[in-house]
PDB file of C-alpha atoms in Angstrom:
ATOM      1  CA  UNK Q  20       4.705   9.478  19.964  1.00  0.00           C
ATOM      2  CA  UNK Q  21       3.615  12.661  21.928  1.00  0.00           C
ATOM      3  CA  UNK Q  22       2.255   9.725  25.047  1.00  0.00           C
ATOM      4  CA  UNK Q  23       5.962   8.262  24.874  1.00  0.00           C
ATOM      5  CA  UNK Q  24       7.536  11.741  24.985  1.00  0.00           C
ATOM      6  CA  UNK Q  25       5.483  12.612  28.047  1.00  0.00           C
ATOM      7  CA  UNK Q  26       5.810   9.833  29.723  1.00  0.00           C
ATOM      8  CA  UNK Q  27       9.472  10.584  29.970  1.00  0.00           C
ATOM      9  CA  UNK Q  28      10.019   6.457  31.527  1.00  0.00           C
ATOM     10  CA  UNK Q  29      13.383   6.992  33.379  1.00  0.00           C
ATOM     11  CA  UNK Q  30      14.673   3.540  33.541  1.00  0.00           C
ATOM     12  CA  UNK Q  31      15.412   3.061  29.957  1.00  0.00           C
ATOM     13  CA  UNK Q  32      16.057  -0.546  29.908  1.00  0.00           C
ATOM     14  CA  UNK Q  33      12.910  -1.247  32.123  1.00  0.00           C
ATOM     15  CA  UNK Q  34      11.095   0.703  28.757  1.00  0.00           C
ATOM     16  CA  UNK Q  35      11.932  -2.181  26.530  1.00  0.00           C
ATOM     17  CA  UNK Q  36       8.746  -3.864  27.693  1.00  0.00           C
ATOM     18  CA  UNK Q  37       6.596  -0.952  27.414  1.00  0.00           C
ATOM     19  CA  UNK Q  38       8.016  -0.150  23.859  1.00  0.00           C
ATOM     20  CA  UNK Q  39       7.082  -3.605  23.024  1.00  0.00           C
ATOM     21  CA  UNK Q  40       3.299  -3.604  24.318  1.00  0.00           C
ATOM     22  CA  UNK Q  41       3.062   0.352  22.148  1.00  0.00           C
ATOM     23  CA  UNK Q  42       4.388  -0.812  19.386  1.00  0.00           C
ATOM     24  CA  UNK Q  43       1.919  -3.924  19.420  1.00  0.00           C
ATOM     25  CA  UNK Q  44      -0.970  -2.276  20.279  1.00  0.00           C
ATOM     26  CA  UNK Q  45      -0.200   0.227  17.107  1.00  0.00           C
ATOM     27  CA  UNK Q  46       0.913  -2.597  15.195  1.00  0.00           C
ATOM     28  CA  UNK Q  47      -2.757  -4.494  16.247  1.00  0.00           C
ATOM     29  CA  UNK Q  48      -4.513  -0.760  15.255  1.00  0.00           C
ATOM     30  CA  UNK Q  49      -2.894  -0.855  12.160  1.00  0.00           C
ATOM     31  CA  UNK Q  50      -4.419  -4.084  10.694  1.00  0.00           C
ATOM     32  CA  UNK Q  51      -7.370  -3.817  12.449  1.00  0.00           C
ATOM     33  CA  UNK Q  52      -7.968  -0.691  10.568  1.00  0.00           C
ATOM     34  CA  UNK Q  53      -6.704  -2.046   7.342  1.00  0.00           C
ATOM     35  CA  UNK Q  54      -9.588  -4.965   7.568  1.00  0.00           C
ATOM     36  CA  UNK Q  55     -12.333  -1.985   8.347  1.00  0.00           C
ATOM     37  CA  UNK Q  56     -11.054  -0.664   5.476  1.00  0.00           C
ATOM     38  CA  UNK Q  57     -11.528  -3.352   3.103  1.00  0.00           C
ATOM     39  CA  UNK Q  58     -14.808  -4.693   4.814  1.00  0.00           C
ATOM     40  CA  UNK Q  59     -15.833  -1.127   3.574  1.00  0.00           C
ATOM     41  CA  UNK Q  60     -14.856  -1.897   0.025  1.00  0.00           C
ATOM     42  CA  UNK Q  61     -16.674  -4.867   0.685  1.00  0.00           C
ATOM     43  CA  UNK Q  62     -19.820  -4.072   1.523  1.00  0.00           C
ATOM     44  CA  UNK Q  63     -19.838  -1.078  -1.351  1.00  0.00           C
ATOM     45  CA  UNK Q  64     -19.442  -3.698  -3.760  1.00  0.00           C
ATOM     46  CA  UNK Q  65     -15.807  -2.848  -5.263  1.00  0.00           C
ATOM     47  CA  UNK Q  66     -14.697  -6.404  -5.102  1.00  0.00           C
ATOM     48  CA  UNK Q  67     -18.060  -7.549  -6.772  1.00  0.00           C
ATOM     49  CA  UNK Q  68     -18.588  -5.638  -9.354  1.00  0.00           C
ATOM     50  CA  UNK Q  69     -18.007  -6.758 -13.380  1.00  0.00           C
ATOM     51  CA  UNK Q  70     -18.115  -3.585 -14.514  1.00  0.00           C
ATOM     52  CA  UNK Q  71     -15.092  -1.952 -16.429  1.00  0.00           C
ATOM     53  CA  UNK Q  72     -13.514  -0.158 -14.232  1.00  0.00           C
ATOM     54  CA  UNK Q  73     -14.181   3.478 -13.117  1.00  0.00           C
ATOM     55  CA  UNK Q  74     -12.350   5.245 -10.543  1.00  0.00           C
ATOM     56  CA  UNK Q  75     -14.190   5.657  -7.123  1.00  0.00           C
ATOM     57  CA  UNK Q  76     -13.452   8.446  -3.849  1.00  0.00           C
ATOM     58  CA  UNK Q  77     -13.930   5.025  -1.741  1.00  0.00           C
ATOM     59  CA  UNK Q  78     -11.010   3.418  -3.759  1.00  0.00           C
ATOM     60  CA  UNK Q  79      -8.682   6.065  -4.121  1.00  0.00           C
ATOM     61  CA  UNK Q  80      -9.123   7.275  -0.078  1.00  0.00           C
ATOM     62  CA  UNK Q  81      -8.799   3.576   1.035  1.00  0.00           C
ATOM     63  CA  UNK Q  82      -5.881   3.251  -0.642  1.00  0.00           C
ATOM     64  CA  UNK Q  83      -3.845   6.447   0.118  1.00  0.00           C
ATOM     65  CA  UNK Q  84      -5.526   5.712   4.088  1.00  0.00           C
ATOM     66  CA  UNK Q  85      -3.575   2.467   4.078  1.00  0.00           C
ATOM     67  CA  UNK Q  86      -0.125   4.017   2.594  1.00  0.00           C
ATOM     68  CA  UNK Q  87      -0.652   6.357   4.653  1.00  0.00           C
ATOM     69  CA  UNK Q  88      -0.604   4.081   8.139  1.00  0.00           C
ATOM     70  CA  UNK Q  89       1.940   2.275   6.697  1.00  0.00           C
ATOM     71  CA  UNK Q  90       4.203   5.230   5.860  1.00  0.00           C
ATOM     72  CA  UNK Q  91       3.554   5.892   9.868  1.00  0.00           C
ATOM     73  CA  UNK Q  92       4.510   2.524  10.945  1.00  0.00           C
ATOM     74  CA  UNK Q  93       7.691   2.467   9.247  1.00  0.00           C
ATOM     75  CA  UNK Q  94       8.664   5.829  11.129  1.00  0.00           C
ATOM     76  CA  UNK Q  95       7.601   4.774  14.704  1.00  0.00           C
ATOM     77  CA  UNK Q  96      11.009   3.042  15.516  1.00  0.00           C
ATOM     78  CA  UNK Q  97      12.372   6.063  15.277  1.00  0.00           C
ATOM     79  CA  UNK Q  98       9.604   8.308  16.730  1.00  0.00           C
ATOM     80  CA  UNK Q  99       9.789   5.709  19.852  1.00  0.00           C
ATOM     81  CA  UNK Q 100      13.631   6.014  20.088  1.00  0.00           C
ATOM     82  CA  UNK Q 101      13.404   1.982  19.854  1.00  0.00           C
ATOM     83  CA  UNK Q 102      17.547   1.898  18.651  1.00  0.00           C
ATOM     84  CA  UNK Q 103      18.070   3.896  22.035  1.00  0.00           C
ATOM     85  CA  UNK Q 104      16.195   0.715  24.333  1.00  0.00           C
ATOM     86  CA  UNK Q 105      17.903  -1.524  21.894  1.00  0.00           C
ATOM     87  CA  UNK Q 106      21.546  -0.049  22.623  1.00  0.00           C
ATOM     88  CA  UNK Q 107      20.770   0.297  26.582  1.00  0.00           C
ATOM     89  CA  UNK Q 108      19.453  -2.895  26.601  1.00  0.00           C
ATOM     90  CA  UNK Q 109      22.555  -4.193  24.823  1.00  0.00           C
ATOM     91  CA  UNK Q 110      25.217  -2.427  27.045  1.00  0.00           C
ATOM     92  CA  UNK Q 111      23.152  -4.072  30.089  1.00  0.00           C
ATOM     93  CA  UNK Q 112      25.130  -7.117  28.992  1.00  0.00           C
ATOM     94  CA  UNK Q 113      22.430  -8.846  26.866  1.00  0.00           C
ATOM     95  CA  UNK Q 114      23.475  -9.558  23.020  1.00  0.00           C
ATOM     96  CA  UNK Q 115      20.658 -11.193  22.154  1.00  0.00           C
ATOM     97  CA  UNK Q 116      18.937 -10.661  18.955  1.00  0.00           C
ATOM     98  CA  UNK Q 117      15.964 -11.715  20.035  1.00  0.00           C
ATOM     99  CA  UNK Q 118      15.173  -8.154  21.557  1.00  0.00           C
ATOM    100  CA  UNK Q 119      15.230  -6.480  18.257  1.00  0.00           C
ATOM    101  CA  UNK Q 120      14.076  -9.477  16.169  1.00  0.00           C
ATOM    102  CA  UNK Q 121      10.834  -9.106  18.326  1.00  0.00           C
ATOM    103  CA  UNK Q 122       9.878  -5.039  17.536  1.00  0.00           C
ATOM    104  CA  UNK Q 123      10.798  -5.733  14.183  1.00  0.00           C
ATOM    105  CA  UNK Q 124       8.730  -8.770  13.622  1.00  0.00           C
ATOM    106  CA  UNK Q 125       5.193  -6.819  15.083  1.00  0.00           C
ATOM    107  CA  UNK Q 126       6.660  -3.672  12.418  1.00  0.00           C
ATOM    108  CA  UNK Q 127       7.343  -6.663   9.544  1.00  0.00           C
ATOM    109  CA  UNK Q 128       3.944  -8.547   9.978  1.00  0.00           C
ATOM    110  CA  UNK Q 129       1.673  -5.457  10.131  1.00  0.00           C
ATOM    111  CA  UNK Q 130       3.599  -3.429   7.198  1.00  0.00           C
ATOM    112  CA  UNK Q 131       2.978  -6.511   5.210  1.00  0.00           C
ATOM    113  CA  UNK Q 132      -0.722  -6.848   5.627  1.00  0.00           C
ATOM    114  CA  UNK Q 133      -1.018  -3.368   4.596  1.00  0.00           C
ATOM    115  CA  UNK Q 134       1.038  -3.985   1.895  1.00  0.00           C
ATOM    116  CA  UNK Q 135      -1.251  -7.053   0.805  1.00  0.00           C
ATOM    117  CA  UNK Q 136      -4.437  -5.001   1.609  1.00  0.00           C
ATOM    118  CA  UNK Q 137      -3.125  -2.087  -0.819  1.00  0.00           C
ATOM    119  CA  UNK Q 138      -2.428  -4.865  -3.364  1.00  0.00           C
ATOM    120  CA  UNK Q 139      -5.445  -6.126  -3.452  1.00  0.00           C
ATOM    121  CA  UNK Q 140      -7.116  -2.675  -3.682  1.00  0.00           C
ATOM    122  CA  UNK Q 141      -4.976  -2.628  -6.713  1.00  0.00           C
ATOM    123  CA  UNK Q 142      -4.866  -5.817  -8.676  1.00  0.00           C
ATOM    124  CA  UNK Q 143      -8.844  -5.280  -8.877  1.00  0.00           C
ATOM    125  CA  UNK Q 144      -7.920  -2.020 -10.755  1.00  0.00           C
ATOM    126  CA  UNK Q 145      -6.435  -4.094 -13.131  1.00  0.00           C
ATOM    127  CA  UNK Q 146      -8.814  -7.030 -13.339  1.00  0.00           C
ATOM    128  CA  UNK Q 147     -11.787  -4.228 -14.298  1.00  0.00           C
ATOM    129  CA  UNK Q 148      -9.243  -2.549 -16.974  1.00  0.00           C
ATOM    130  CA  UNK Q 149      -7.802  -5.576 -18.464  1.00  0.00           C
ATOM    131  CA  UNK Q 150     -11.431  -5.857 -20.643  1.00  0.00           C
ATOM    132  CA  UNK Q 151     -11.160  -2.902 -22.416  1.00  0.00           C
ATOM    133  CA  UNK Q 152      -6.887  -2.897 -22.291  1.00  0.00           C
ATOM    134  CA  UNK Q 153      -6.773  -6.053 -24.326  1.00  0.00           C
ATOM    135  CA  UNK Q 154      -9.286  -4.754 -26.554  1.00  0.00           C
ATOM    136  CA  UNK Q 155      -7.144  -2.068 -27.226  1.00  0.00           C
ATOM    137  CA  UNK Q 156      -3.793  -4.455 -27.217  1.00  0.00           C
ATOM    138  CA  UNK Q 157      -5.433  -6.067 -29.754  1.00  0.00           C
ATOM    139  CA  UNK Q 158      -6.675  -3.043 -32.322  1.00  0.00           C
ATOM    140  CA  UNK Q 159      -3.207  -1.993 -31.894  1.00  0.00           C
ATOM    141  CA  UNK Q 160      -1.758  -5.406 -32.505  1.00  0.00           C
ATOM    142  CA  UNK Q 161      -4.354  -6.075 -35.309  1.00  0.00           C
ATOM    143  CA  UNK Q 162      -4.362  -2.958 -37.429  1.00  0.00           C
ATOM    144  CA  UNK Q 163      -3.622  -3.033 -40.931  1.00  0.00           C
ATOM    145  CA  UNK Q 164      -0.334  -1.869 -41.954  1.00  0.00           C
ATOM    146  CA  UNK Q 165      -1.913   1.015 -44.056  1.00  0.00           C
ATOM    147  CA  UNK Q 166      -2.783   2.734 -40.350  1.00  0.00           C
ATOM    148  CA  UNK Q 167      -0.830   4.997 -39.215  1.00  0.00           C
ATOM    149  CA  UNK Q 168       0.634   4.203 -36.518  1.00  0.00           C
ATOM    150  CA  UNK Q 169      -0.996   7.859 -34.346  1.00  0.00           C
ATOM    151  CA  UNK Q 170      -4.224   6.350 -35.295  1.00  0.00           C
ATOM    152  CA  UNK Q 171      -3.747   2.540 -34.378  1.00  0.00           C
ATOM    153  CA  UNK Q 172      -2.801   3.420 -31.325  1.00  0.00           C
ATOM    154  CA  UNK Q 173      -5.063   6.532 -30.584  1.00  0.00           C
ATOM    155  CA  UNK Q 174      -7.480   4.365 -28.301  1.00  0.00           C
ATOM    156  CA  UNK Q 175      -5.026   2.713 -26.265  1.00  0.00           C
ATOM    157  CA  UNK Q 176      -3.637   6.270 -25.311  1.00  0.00           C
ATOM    158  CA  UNK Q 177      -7.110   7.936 -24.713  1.00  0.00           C
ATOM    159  CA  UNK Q 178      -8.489   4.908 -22.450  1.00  0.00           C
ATOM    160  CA  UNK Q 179      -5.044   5.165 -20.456  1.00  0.00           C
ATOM    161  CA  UNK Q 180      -4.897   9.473 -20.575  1.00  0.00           C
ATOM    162  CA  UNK Q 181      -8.643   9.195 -18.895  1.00  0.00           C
ATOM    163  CA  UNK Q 182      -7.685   6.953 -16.618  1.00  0.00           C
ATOM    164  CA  UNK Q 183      -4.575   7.231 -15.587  1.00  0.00           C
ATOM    165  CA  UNK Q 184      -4.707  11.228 -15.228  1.00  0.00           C
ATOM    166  CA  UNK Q 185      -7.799  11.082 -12.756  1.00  0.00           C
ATOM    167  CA  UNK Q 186      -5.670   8.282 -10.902  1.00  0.00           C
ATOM    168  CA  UNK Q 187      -2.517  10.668 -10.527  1.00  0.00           C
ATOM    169  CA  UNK Q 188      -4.557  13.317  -9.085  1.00  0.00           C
ATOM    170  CA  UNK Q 189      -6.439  11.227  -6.842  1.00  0.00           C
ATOM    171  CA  UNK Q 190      -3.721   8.789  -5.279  1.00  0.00           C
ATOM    172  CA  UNK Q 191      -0.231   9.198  -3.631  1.00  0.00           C
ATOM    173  CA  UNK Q 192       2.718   8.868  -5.589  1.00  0.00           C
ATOM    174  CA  UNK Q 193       3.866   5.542  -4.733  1.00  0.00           C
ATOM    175  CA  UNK Q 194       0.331   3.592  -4.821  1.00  0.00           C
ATOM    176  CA  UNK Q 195      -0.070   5.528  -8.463  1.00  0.00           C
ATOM    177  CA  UNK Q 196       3.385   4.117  -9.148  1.00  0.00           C
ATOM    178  CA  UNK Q 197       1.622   0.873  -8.145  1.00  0.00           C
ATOM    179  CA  UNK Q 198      -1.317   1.162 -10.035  1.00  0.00           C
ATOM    180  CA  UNK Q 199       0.822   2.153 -13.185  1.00  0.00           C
ATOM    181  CA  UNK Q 200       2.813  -0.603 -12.884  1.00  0.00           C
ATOM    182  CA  UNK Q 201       0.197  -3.214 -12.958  1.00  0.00           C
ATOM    183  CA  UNK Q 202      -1.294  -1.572 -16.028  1.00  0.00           C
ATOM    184  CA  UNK Q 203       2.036  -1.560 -17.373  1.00  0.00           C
ATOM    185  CA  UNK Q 204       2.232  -5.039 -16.826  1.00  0.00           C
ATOM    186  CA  UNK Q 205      -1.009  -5.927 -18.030  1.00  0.00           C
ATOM    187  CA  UNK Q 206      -0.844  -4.067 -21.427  1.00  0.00           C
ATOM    188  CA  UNK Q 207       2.349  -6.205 -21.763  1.00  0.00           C
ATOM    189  CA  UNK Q 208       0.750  -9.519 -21.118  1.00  0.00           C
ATOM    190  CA  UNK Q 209      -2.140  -8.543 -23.491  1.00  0.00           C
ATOM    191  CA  UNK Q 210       0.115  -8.062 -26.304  1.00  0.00           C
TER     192      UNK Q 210
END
């Protein structure tokens, strides 16, 4: 942004070019950094390990890293004035689509392998929880009728208030809204 601004290119329709090559070479950044990142979770052993799940700093700052870029990426259109060499380049005469169709592709194809990288950060949460969820699911499921109800569901709540309370204070609000969503789902499939 602040190499674009100072830069100042005059000939604005001559800057499509250059607006392409920054926007790749960000775009190449992004998932570049996206597969150091998981490498990382790689070689600490997060996508190895069996055991149930506990949360980890390495987890929870990959993840919010990778929102993070990809919150950035969705912004630099706008930081790069990219509708302004779109609209020049358009009242030069040329109505192609292809001009926009091309920045938007590089912007579509890296926010999507962060997307897929936070995912995957993710669905292991919920492969290492589903153990002791449908353990839960079941008690819950299973318990006699004489149970109250407080008490039949008492472990379910206390594995999930651990959890999920360390998760909210350690991740953004939309890859917590991720995570809870796939424990939602997966409490729901264990029923």
């Amino acid at each position: 942004k602040e190499f674009w601004k100072q830069l100042a290119w005059p000939d604005i329709i001559g800057s499509y070019n250059l607006v392409v090559k920054l926007i790749d070479c960000i775009c190449s950044g992004a998932v570049y950094y996206a597969q150091l990142t998981q490498q990382k979770l790689q070689d600490t052993g997060y996508y190895e390990d069996s055991a149930p799940f506990r949360m980890s700093d390495e987890m929870c700052v990959a993840m919010n890293d990778l929102e993070y870029v990809r919150r950035t990426l969705s912004l630099l259109p706008d930081e790069l004035q990219v509708e302004a060499v779109l609209d020049a380049v358009r009242a030069a005469g040329d109505l192609s689509t292809q001009w926009r169709d091309n920045i938007q592709g590089l912007l579509d194809s890296a926010t999507h392998q962060l997307h897929s990288d936070i995912s995957l950060i993710i669905n292991r949460i919920g492969v290492k929880m589903r153990p002791a969820l449908k353990k839960a699911m079941f008690h819950l499921a299973w318990s006699p009728d004489s149970l109250p109800t407080s008490d039949a569901i008492s472990p379910l709540l206390e594995y999930l208030d651990s959890h999920l309370i360390a998760l909210n204070a350690a991740l953004l609000p939309r890859n917590f809204e991720r995570v809870l969503s796939l424990v939602w789902d997966t409490c729901v499939t264990e029923l």
